[in-house]
Short mmCIF file of C-alpha atoms in Angstrom, two decimals:
data_model
loop_
_atom_site.label_atom_id
_atom_site.label_comp_id
_atom_site.label_asym_id
_atom_site.label_seq_id
_atom_site.Cartn_x
_atom_site.Cartn_y
_atom_site.Cartn_z
CA MET A 209 3.57 -54.50 -14.05
CA PRO A 210 6.16 -57.23 -13.87
CA SER A 211 4.92 -60.75 -14.17
CA VAL A 212 4.80 -63.25 -11.35
CA ARG A 213 7.69 -65.17 -12.78
CA GLU A 214 9.87 -62.00 -13.00
CA LEU A 215 9.17 -61.10 -9.43
CA ARG A 216 9.89 -64.55 -8.16
CA ASP A 217 13.28 -64.43 -9.92
CA ARG A 218 13.91 -61.05 -8.41
CA ILE A 219 13.14 -62.36 -4.94
CA ARG A 220 15.37 -65.21 -5.34
CA SER A 221 18.23 -62.99 -6.45
CA LEU A 222 17.63 -60.55 -3.57
CA LYS A 223 17.68 -63.48 -1.09
CA ASN A 224 21.08 -64.61 -2.49
CA THR A 225 22.39 -61.05 -2.03
CA GLN A 226 21.09 -60.87 1.48
CA GLN A 227 22.82 -64.11 2.37
CA ILE A 228 26.10 -62.78 1.19
CA THR A 229 25.74 -59.45 2.99
CA LYS A 230 24.67 -61.32 6.14
CA ALA A 231 27.81 -63.60 5.95
CA MET A 232 30.08 -60.64 5.39
CA LYS A 233 28.50 -58.85 8.33
CA GLN A 234 29.29 -61.86 10.62
CA VAL A 235 32.88 -62.14 9.34
CA ALA A 236 33.29 -58.37 9.97
CA ALA A 237 32.03 -58.68 13.48
CA ALA A 238 34.48 -61.48 14.25
CA LYS A 239 37.38 -59.63 12.70
CA ILE A 240 36.62 -56.41 14.65
CA ARG A 241 37.26 -58.27 17.81
CA ARG A 242 40.48 -59.63 16.55
CA ALA A 243 41.68 -56.23 15.20
CA GLU A 244 40.72 -54.49 18.48
CA ALA A 245 42.58 -57.06 20.47
CA ALA A 246 45.59 -56.57 18.36
CA GLN A 247 45.28 -52.80 18.90
CA LYS A 248 44.99 -53.24 22.62
CA ARG A 249 48.18 -55.31 22.74
CA THR A 250 50.21 -52.35 21.40
CA ARG A 251 49.30 -50.18 24.43
CA PRO A 252 51.99 -51.14 26.75
CA TYR A 253 54.57 -50.51 24.12
CA ALA A 254 52.95 -47.15 23.20
CA GLN A 255 52.81 -45.99 26.74
CA THR A 256 56.42 -46.91 27.62
CA LEU A 257 57.70 -45.38 24.35
CA SER A 258 56.01 -42.00 25.12
CA GLU A 259 57.32 -42.05 28.71
CA MET A 260 60.81 -42.59 27.44
CA LEU A 261 60.35 -39.81 24.88
CA ALA A 262 59.23 -37.50 27.61
CA ASP A 263 62.14 -38.32 29.83
CA LEU A 264 64.51 -37.65 26.93
CA VAL A 265 63.04 -34.41 25.87
CA GLY A 266 63.14 -33.32 29.45
CA ALA A 267 66.79 -34.32 29.71
CA VAL A 268 68.18 -33.10 26.40
CA SER A 269 68.91 -29.37 26.53
CA ALA A 270 69.41 -28.63 22.85
CA VAL A 271 67.53 -30.95 20.63
CA ASP A 272 69.36 -31.57 17.57
CA HIS A 273 67.84 -34.26 15.40
CA PRO A 274 66.55 -33.95 11.85
CA PHE A 275 63.09 -35.02 13.02
CA MET A 276 62.96 -32.18 15.53
CA ARG A 277 63.81 -29.42 13.09
CA GLU A 278 61.58 -27.77 10.54
CA GLY A 279 61.97 -29.36 7.16
CA ARG A 280 63.67 -27.60 4.29
CA VAL A 281 61.80 -24.36 3.40
CA GLY A 282 59.99 -24.74 0.13
CA ALA A 283 60.12 -28.44 0.11
CA PRO A 284 56.76 -30.13 -0.57
CA ALA A 285 55.04 -32.08 2.16
CA ALA A 286 54.59 -35.75 1.90
CA VAL A 287 51.27 -37.36 2.63
CA ILE A 288 51.02 -41.06 3.65
CA LEU A 289 47.55 -41.94 2.57
CA MET A 290 46.26 -45.05 4.45
CA THR A 291 43.18 -47.01 3.54
CA ALA A 292 42.04 -50.61 3.68
CA ASP A 293 42.88 -53.02 0.75
CA LYS A 294 39.27 -53.87 0.21
CA GLY A 295 35.95 -51.95 -0.19
CA LEU A 296 32.37 -52.85 0.61
CA ALA A 297 32.59 -50.68 3.71
CA GLY A 298 30.42 -47.71 2.87
CA ALA A 299 32.25 -44.43 2.59
CA PHE A 300 35.12 -45.67 4.66
CA ASN A 301 37.94 -45.55 2.08
CA SER A 302 36.54 -42.60 0.08
CA ASN A 303 36.40 -40.39 3.18
CA VAL A 304 40.11 -40.84 3.70
CA ILE A 305 40.86 -40.42 -0.09
CA ARG A 306 38.73 -37.19 -0.16
CA LEU A 307 40.73 -35.74 2.68
CA GLY A 308 43.92 -36.58 0.82
CA GLU A 309 42.63 -34.93 -2.32
CA SER A 310 41.68 -31.70 -0.55
CA TYR A 311 45.07 -31.66 1.14
CA ALA A 312 46.73 -31.97 -2.28
CA ALA A 313 44.44 -29.25 -3.64
CA GLN A 314 45.53 -26.78 -0.85
CA HIS A 315 49.23 -27.84 -1.09
CA PRO A 316 50.29 -28.05 -4.64
CA GLY A 317 53.26 -30.35 -5.27
CA THR A 318 52.34 -32.74 -2.37
CA ARG A 319 54.18 -35.98 -2.68
CA PHE A 320 52.19 -39.12 -1.94
CA TYR A 321 52.94 -42.51 -0.41
CA SER A 322 50.12 -45.02 -0.03
CA VAL A 323 49.34 -47.87 2.22
CA GLY A 324 46.29 -49.87 1.23
CA VAL A 325 45.15 -51.05 -2.24
CA LYS A 326 42.25 -48.50 -2.24
CA ALA A 327 44.56 -45.57 -1.59
CA ARG A 328 46.90 -46.72 -4.28
CA ASN A 329 44.20 -47.05 -6.85
CA ALA A 330 42.80 -43.74 -6.01
CA LEU A 331 46.19 -42.00 -6.22
CA ARG A 332 46.99 -43.55 -9.56
CA ARG A 333 43.63 -42.24 -10.82
CA ILE A 334 44.18 -38.65 -9.65
CA GLY A 335 47.59 -38.28 -11.25
CA HIS A 336 50.20 -39.99 -9.10
CA PRO A 337 50.83 -43.06 -11.21
CA ASP A 338 54.16 -44.03 -9.74
CA HIS A 339 54.13 -43.17 -6.15
CA ARG A 340 55.55 -45.57 -3.53
CA THR A 341 52.88 -47.91 -2.31
CA TRP A 342 52.46 -50.75 0.21
CA THR A 343 49.44 -52.92 1.10
CA LEU A 344 47.76 -52.85 4.44
CA GLY A 345 47.57 -56.65 4.71
CA GLY A 346 50.64 -58.73 5.47
CA ASP A 347 53.28 -58.21 8.02
CA LYS A 348 52.27 -54.86 9.34
CA LEU A 349 55.36 -54.30 11.41
CA ALA A 350 57.64 -54.89 8.36
CA THR A 351 55.49 -52.61 6.25
CA ALA A 352 55.54 -49.87 8.90
CA ARG A 353 59.31 -50.19 9.06
CA ALA A 354 59.61 -49.91 5.32
CA VAL A 355 57.37 -46.89 4.99
CA ALA A 356 59.27 -45.21 7.91
CA ALA A 357 62.63 -45.91 6.26
CA GLU A 358 61.40 -44.43 2.90
CA VAL A 359 59.92 -41.25 4.27
CA THR A 360 62.85 -40.72 6.58
CA ARG A 361 65.24 -40.95 3.68
CA ASP A 362 63.27 -38.37 1.69
CA PHE A 363 62.93 -36.12 4.69
CA THR A 364 66.56 -36.11 5.68
CA SER A 365 67.60 -35.54 2.02
CA GLY A 366 65.43 -32.49 1.90
CA ASP A 367 63.12 -33.82 -0.84
CA ILE A 368 60.15 -33.34 1.48
CA GLY A 369 59.61 -30.78 4.26
CA ALA A 370 57.12 -32.60 6.43
CA ILE A 371 55.43 -35.93 6.73
CA VAL A 372 51.66 -36.03 7.19
CA LEU A 373 49.61 -39.10 7.78
CA ILE A 374 46.03 -39.23 6.65
CA SER A 375 44.18 -42.28 7.95
CA SER A 376 41.04 -43.44 9.71
CA THR A 377 40.51 -43.25 13.35
CA LEU A 378 38.00 -45.36 15.21
CA VAL A 379 35.83 -42.76 17.11
CA SER A 380 33.48 -45.43 18.38
CA ALA A 381 32.28 -48.85 17.13
CA MET A 382 29.77 -47.02 15.00
CA SER A 383 31.85 -44.13 13.76
CA GLN A 384 35.13 -43.66 12.00
CA ARG A 385 36.64 -40.45 11.10
CA PRO A 386 39.51 -39.57 8.68
CA LEU A 387 42.27 -37.73 10.50
CA GLN A 388 45.21 -35.75 9.24
CA ARG A 389 48.19 -35.44 11.48
CA ARG A 390 51.78 -34.30 11.10
CA LEU A 391 54.27 -36.96 12.10
CA VAL A 392 57.43 -35.16 11.23
CA PRO A 393 58.85 -32.66 12.20
CA ILE A 394 58.04 -33.50 15.80
CA LEU A 395 58.17 -30.04 17.40
CA LYS A 396 58.51 -29.50 21.09
CA GLU A 397 55.01 -28.19 21.37
CA ASP A 398 53.72 -31.48 19.98
CA LEU A 399 55.12 -33.16 23.04
CA ALA A 400 53.25 -30.70 25.33
CA GLY A 401 51.16 -33.52 26.57
CA THR A 402 54.23 -35.43 27.77
CA GLN A 403 55.78 -32.36 29.43
CA GLU A 404 53.93 -33.11 32.72
CA ARG A 405 55.94 -36.22 33.16
CA ALA A 406 59.13 -34.51 31.98
CA ALA A 407 58.55 -31.82 34.69
CA LYS A 408 58.38 -34.62 37.35
CA PRO A 409 61.92 -35.04 38.56
CA SER A 410 62.93 -38.44 37.17
CA GLY A 411 65.89 -38.34 39.53
CA ALA A 412 69.31 -38.55 38.14
CA LEU A 413 68.34 -40.61 35.14
CA GLU A 414 71.41 -41.80 33.41
CA PHE A 415 71.50 -42.30 29.64
CA LEU A 416 73.52 -44.75 27.89
CA PRO A 417 75.42 -43.71 25.84
CA THR A 418 74.03 -40.14 25.84
CA PRO A 419 70.56 -38.58 25.87
CA GLU A 420 71.14 -37.21 22.30
CA PHE A 421 72.01 -40.81 21.05
CA VAL A 422 69.10 -42.44 22.64
CA LEU A 423 66.80 -39.80 21.35
CA ALA A 424 68.19 -40.23 17.85
CA ALA A 425 67.40 -43.90 18.20
CA LEU A 426 64.07 -43.40 19.69
CA LEU A 427 62.54 -40.93 17.24
CA PRO A 428 62.63 -43.23 14.26
CA LYS A 429 61.11 -45.97 16.38
CA TYR A 430 58.39 -43.53 17.35
CA LEU A 431 57.66 -42.92 13.67
CA GLU A 432 57.66 -46.64 12.93
CA PHE A 433 55.38 -47.45 15.87
CA THR A 434 53.01 -44.58 15.03
CA LEU A 435 52.58 -45.95 11.49
CA TYR A 436 52.20 -49.49 12.83
CA SER A 437 49.44 -48.49 15.27
CA ALA A 438 47.72 -46.36 12.56
CA MET A 439 47.67 -49.55 10.34
CA LEU A 440 46.09 -51.54 13.19
CA GLU A 441 43.55 -48.76 13.80
CA THR A 442 42.71 -48.64 10.09
CA ASP A 443 42.04 -52.35 10.20
CA ALA A 444 39.77 -52.14 13.21
CA ALA A 445 37.94 -49.06 11.80
CA PHE A 446 37.58 -50.84 8.40
CA PHE A 447 35.85 -53.81 9.87
CA ALA A 448 33.62 -51.55 11.98
CA ALA A 449 32.60 -49.70 8.87
CA GLN A 450 32.07 -52.87 6.97
CA LEU A 451 29.86 -54.23 9.75
CA VAL A 452 27.61 -51.22 9.54
CA ALA A 453 27.58 -51.21 5.79
CA MET A 454 26.72 -54.91 5.48
CA SER A 455 24.13 -54.59 8.29
CA ASN A 456 22.42 -51.84 6.28
CA ALA A 457 22.69 -53.82 3.11
CA THR A 458 21.08 -56.82 4.72
CA ASP A 459 18.20 -54.61 6.00
CA ASN A 460 17.75 -53.04 2.62
CA ALA A 461 17.69 -56.43 0.89
CA GLY A 462 15.00 -57.54 3.46
CA LYS A 463 12.91 -54.47 2.63
CA ALA A 464 13.21 -55.10 -1.04
CA ILE A 465 12.30 -58.73 -0.54
CA ASP A 466 9.13 -57.72 1.37
CA GLU A 467 8.14 -55.21 -1.30
CA SER A 468 8.69 -57.71 -4.10
CA THR A 469 6.77 -60.41 -2.20
CA ILE A 470 3.75 -58.06 -1.91
CA ALA A 471 3.97 -57.17 -5.52
CA MET A 472 4.27 -60.85 -6.46
CA ASN A 473 1.22 -61.76 -4.28
CA ASN A 474 -0.85 -58.96 -5.85
CA ALA A 475 0.09 -60.02 -9.36
CA ARG A 476 -0.75 -63.66 -8.55
CA GLN A 477 -4.08 -62.65 -7.03
CA ALA A 478 -4.85 -60.42 -10.00
CA ALA A 479 -4.16 -63.32 -12.34
CA ILE A 480 -6.47 -65.66 -10.33
CA THR A 481 -9.23 -63.05 -10.17
CA LYS A 482 -8.96 -62.42 -13.94
CA GLU A 483 -9.18 -66.22 -14.64
CA LEU A 484 -12.22 -66.58 -12.35
CA LEU A 485 -13.91 -63.66 -14.07
CA GLU A 486 -13.33 -65.26 -17.34
CA ILE A 487 -14.80 -68.63 -16.17
CA VAL A 488 -17.79 -66.93 -14.63
CA ALA A 489 -18.34 -64.93 -17.79
CA GLY A 490 -18.11 -67.98 -19.84
CA ALA A 491 -20.50 -69.92 -17.72
CA GLU A 492 -22.98 -67.02 -17.73
CA ALA A 493 -22.73 -66.79 -21.55
CA LEU A 494 -23.60 -70.60 -21.71
CA ALA A 495 -26.43 -70.34 -19.26
CA GLY A 496 -27.81 -67.17 -21.03
CA MET B 14 66.84 -66.55 46.95
CA GLY B 15 68.08 -63.23 45.89
CA SER B 16 66.03 -60.04 45.66
CA THR B 17 64.08 -59.31 42.54
CA VAL B 18 62.85 -56.36 40.45
CA PRO B 19 59.62 -56.10 38.42
CA PHE B 20 60.55 -56.79 34.82
CA LYS B 21 58.64 -56.25 31.61
CA LEU B 22 59.71 -57.27 28.13
CA ILE B 23 57.48 -55.63 25.49
CA THR B 24 57.30 -55.73 21.74
CA PRO B 25 54.82 -53.65 19.65
CA ALA B 26 52.76 -56.83 19.23
CA GLU B 27 52.61 -58.15 22.72
CA ILE B 28 53.95 -58.26 26.24
CA VAL B 29 56.50 -61.08 26.12
CA PHE B 30 57.16 -61.32 29.86
CA GLU B 31 55.88 -59.59 32.86
CA GLY B 32 57.02 -60.64 36.29
CA GLU B 33 59.92 -60.53 38.62
CA ALA B 34 63.58 -60.82 37.60
CA GLU B 35 66.77 -61.29 39.61
CA LEU B 36 69.00 -60.16 36.76
CA VAL B 37 68.61 -58.74 33.29
CA ILE B 38 71.33 -58.67 30.82
CA ALA B 39 70.86 -56.64 27.64
CA VAL B 40 73.09 -55.64 24.75
CA THR B 41 73.30 -51.89 24.65
CA THR B 42 75.04 -49.95 21.97
CA GLU B 43 78.01 -49.76 24.38
CA GLY B 44 78.15 -53.41 25.20
CA GLU B 45 76.34 -55.80 27.51
CA GLU B 46 74.82 -54.29 30.59
CA GLY B 47 73.63 -56.33 33.54
CA ILE B 48 70.79 -54.97 35.62
CA LEU B 49 70.27 -56.08 39.20
CA PRO B 50 67.57 -54.95 41.55
CA ARG B 51 68.09 -51.39 42.76
CA HIS B 52 69.97 -50.37 39.73
CA ALA B 53 70.47 -46.61 39.26
CA PRO B 54 67.84 -45.03 36.96
CA LEU B 55 68.98 -45.75 33.36
CA LEU B 56 67.68 -45.41 29.83
CA ALA B 57 69.74 -47.18 27.28
CA ALA B 58 69.58 -47.85 23.57
CA LEU B 59 69.82 -51.53 22.63
CA ARG B 60 71.52 -53.18 19.71
CA PRO B 61 70.01 -56.36 18.23
CA GLY B 62 71.41 -59.29 20.26
CA ILE B 63 70.50 -61.76 22.91
CA LEU B 64 68.63 -60.60 25.94
CA ARG B 65 69.14 -62.77 29.06
CA ALA B 66 67.24 -62.68 32.23
CA ASN B 67 66.99 -64.73 35.43
CA VAL B 68 63.25 -64.64 36.20
CA ARG B 69 61.23 -65.97 38.95
CA ARG B 70 58.43 -68.39 37.85
CA ASP B 71 56.42 -70.42 40.20
CA GLY B 72 58.89 -69.93 43.03
CA SER B 73 61.94 -71.03 41.11
CA THR B 74 64.41 -69.26 39.02
CA GLU B 75 64.27 -69.66 35.24
CA ARG B 76 66.53 -68.50 32.45
CA LEU B 77 64.81 -66.29 29.83
CA GLU B 78 66.72 -65.97 26.57
CA ARG B 79 65.44 -64.14 23.49
CA ALA B 80 66.92 -62.94 20.25
CA THR B 81 65.88 -59.26 20.28
CA GLY B 82 65.79 -56.49 17.65
CA GLU B 83 66.58 -52.90 18.20
CA GLY B 84 65.15 -51.32 21.30
CA PHE B 85 65.50 -49.59 24.61
CA LEU B 86 65.99 -50.49 28.21
CA GLN B 87 64.58 -48.42 31.01
CA ALA B 88 65.55 -49.10 34.68
CA LEU B 89 63.54 -47.14 37.15
CA PRO B 90 63.04 -47.65 40.87
CA ASP B 91 59.70 -49.22 40.12
CA GLY B 92 61.03 -51.76 37.59
CA VAL B 93 63.05 -52.69 34.51
CA THR B 94 61.27 -52.34 31.11
CA VAL B 95 62.70 -53.46 27.86
CA LEU B 96 61.09 -52.36 24.59
CA VAL B 97 62.22 -54.21 21.49
CA ASP B 98 61.03 -54.70 17.91
CA GLU B 99 61.01 -58.45 18.29
CA ALA B 100 61.90 -61.00 20.89
CA LEU B 101 62.10 -64.51 19.58
CA ARG B 102 62.50 -67.71 21.45
CA PHE B 103 64.87 -70.16 19.94
CA GLU B 104 61.92 -72.45 18.98
CA ASP B 105 60.57 -69.51 16.88
CA ILE B 106 63.72 -69.23 14.76
CA ASP B 107 64.03 -70.86 11.33
CA VAL B 108 67.78 -71.45 11.05
CA ALA B 109 67.74 -71.66 7.24
CA LYS B 110 65.81 -68.41 7.02
CA ALA B 111 67.99 -66.71 9.47
CA ARG B 112 71.08 -67.69 7.50
CA GLU B 113 69.54 -66.21 4.39
CA GLU B 114 68.68 -63.03 6.24
CA LEU B 115 72.23 -62.78 7.54
CA ALA B 116 73.69 -63.17 4.08
CA ALA B 117 71.18 -60.63 2.58
CA ALA B 118 71.85 -58.16 5.36
CA SER B 119 75.62 -58.32 5.00
CA ALA B 120 75.32 -57.98 1.31
CA ALA B 121 73.07 -54.88 1.67
CA GLY B 122 75.32 -53.47 4.49
CA ASP B 123 72.36 -53.34 6.91
CA ARG B 124 74.28 -53.59 10.19
CA SER B 125 71.19 -53.74 12.35
CA ALA B 126 69.49 -56.51 10.35
CA GLU B 127 72.85 -58.33 10.27
CA ALA B 128 73.28 -58.17 13.93
CA PHE B 129 69.66 -59.38 14.55
CA ALA B 130 70.17 -62.44 12.15
CA ALA B 131 73.51 -63.17 13.85
CA ALA B 132 71.78 -63.09 17.32
CA LYS B 133 69.12 -65.44 16.01
CA LEU B 134 71.66 -67.96 14.85
CA ARG B 135 73.73 -67.64 18.09
CA LEU B 136 70.55 -68.34 20.16
CA THR B 137 69.93 -71.47 18.22
CA GLY B 138 73.55 -72.42 18.86
CA ARG B 139 74.69 -72.35 15.21
#
């Protein structure tokens, strides 16, 4: 049985840990709100962009853009693996990484790009030491643009046949799920959801200079924006996961403190009882 | 007071302006295009440049000028919407930085970045 002193030290250390986890929980809670607000601000842009895309796809008879054709046959797919830069958020990052690993296992030759320090480290560990990588923090718009430019170049040159994004989605405040989605090629059936609007006669919509030209300008923007909004969602999901993880850690530290406190009280009481017994025994021996 | 059209200027990060406009002038890939109320339905690709608009604010007409990145302009019967990468006020522009960007973009042959940097400088009047 540990001594009273050992137990007291353990309680002190547990309390320190608990203070840290509690502080991180509060920080995460504040940051979720900010991240969610940032995400919400992208909605008007997102909505207008998909409306425009729908109008265009409805207007263009023969779509001829590299993004809307199947990639080169036999070319490997590229996966953009997106995680947070930091950990301490439960299984948040490892869930995404695991999905990436299983994708690579099913599709040999997969080429990786990473966004987020955790994804970078994981990919280096599993045999992609020099893939292209960006961090999640910093100027997200600039990063999204850089990633889009890089994968676009590799796609149009035929080095890769498809672009897949694996990242976290925020299902609810309490749950995040890793999701795999194909970004390129964008096939007509992917836009099925937007066909409704396309079917609506948008009147004699005029395109400047031509629908094909506007579409060719819009598709890369669509890719950039999808990456940008995925980065914002990863941010929000990360803080949500961290909030839960830190909340659990704080509770567990509390439980451990309670248990150690009881053990310490028992040990202290046992020491007192033992001392008393010794005194009584001594007195009895003298009286005897 | 002329007639107005609902006008929205949107970047990925925020709604820069939402209100009524009497006139919107944007730089399309084919040159400047002025949009008045009741313009024919249009969807245009925009080059980086300076977006100008006469907007109504608190009952009076105000000039809105922004250095904008690549984007799109949509004029529909229910309003004019401009989507751009960035829309900077002249107060937001760091002249020294914009000069560097202009030099770097011309050196790299990045026409779009070059045009955006040039637009920034033009907006600040340099």
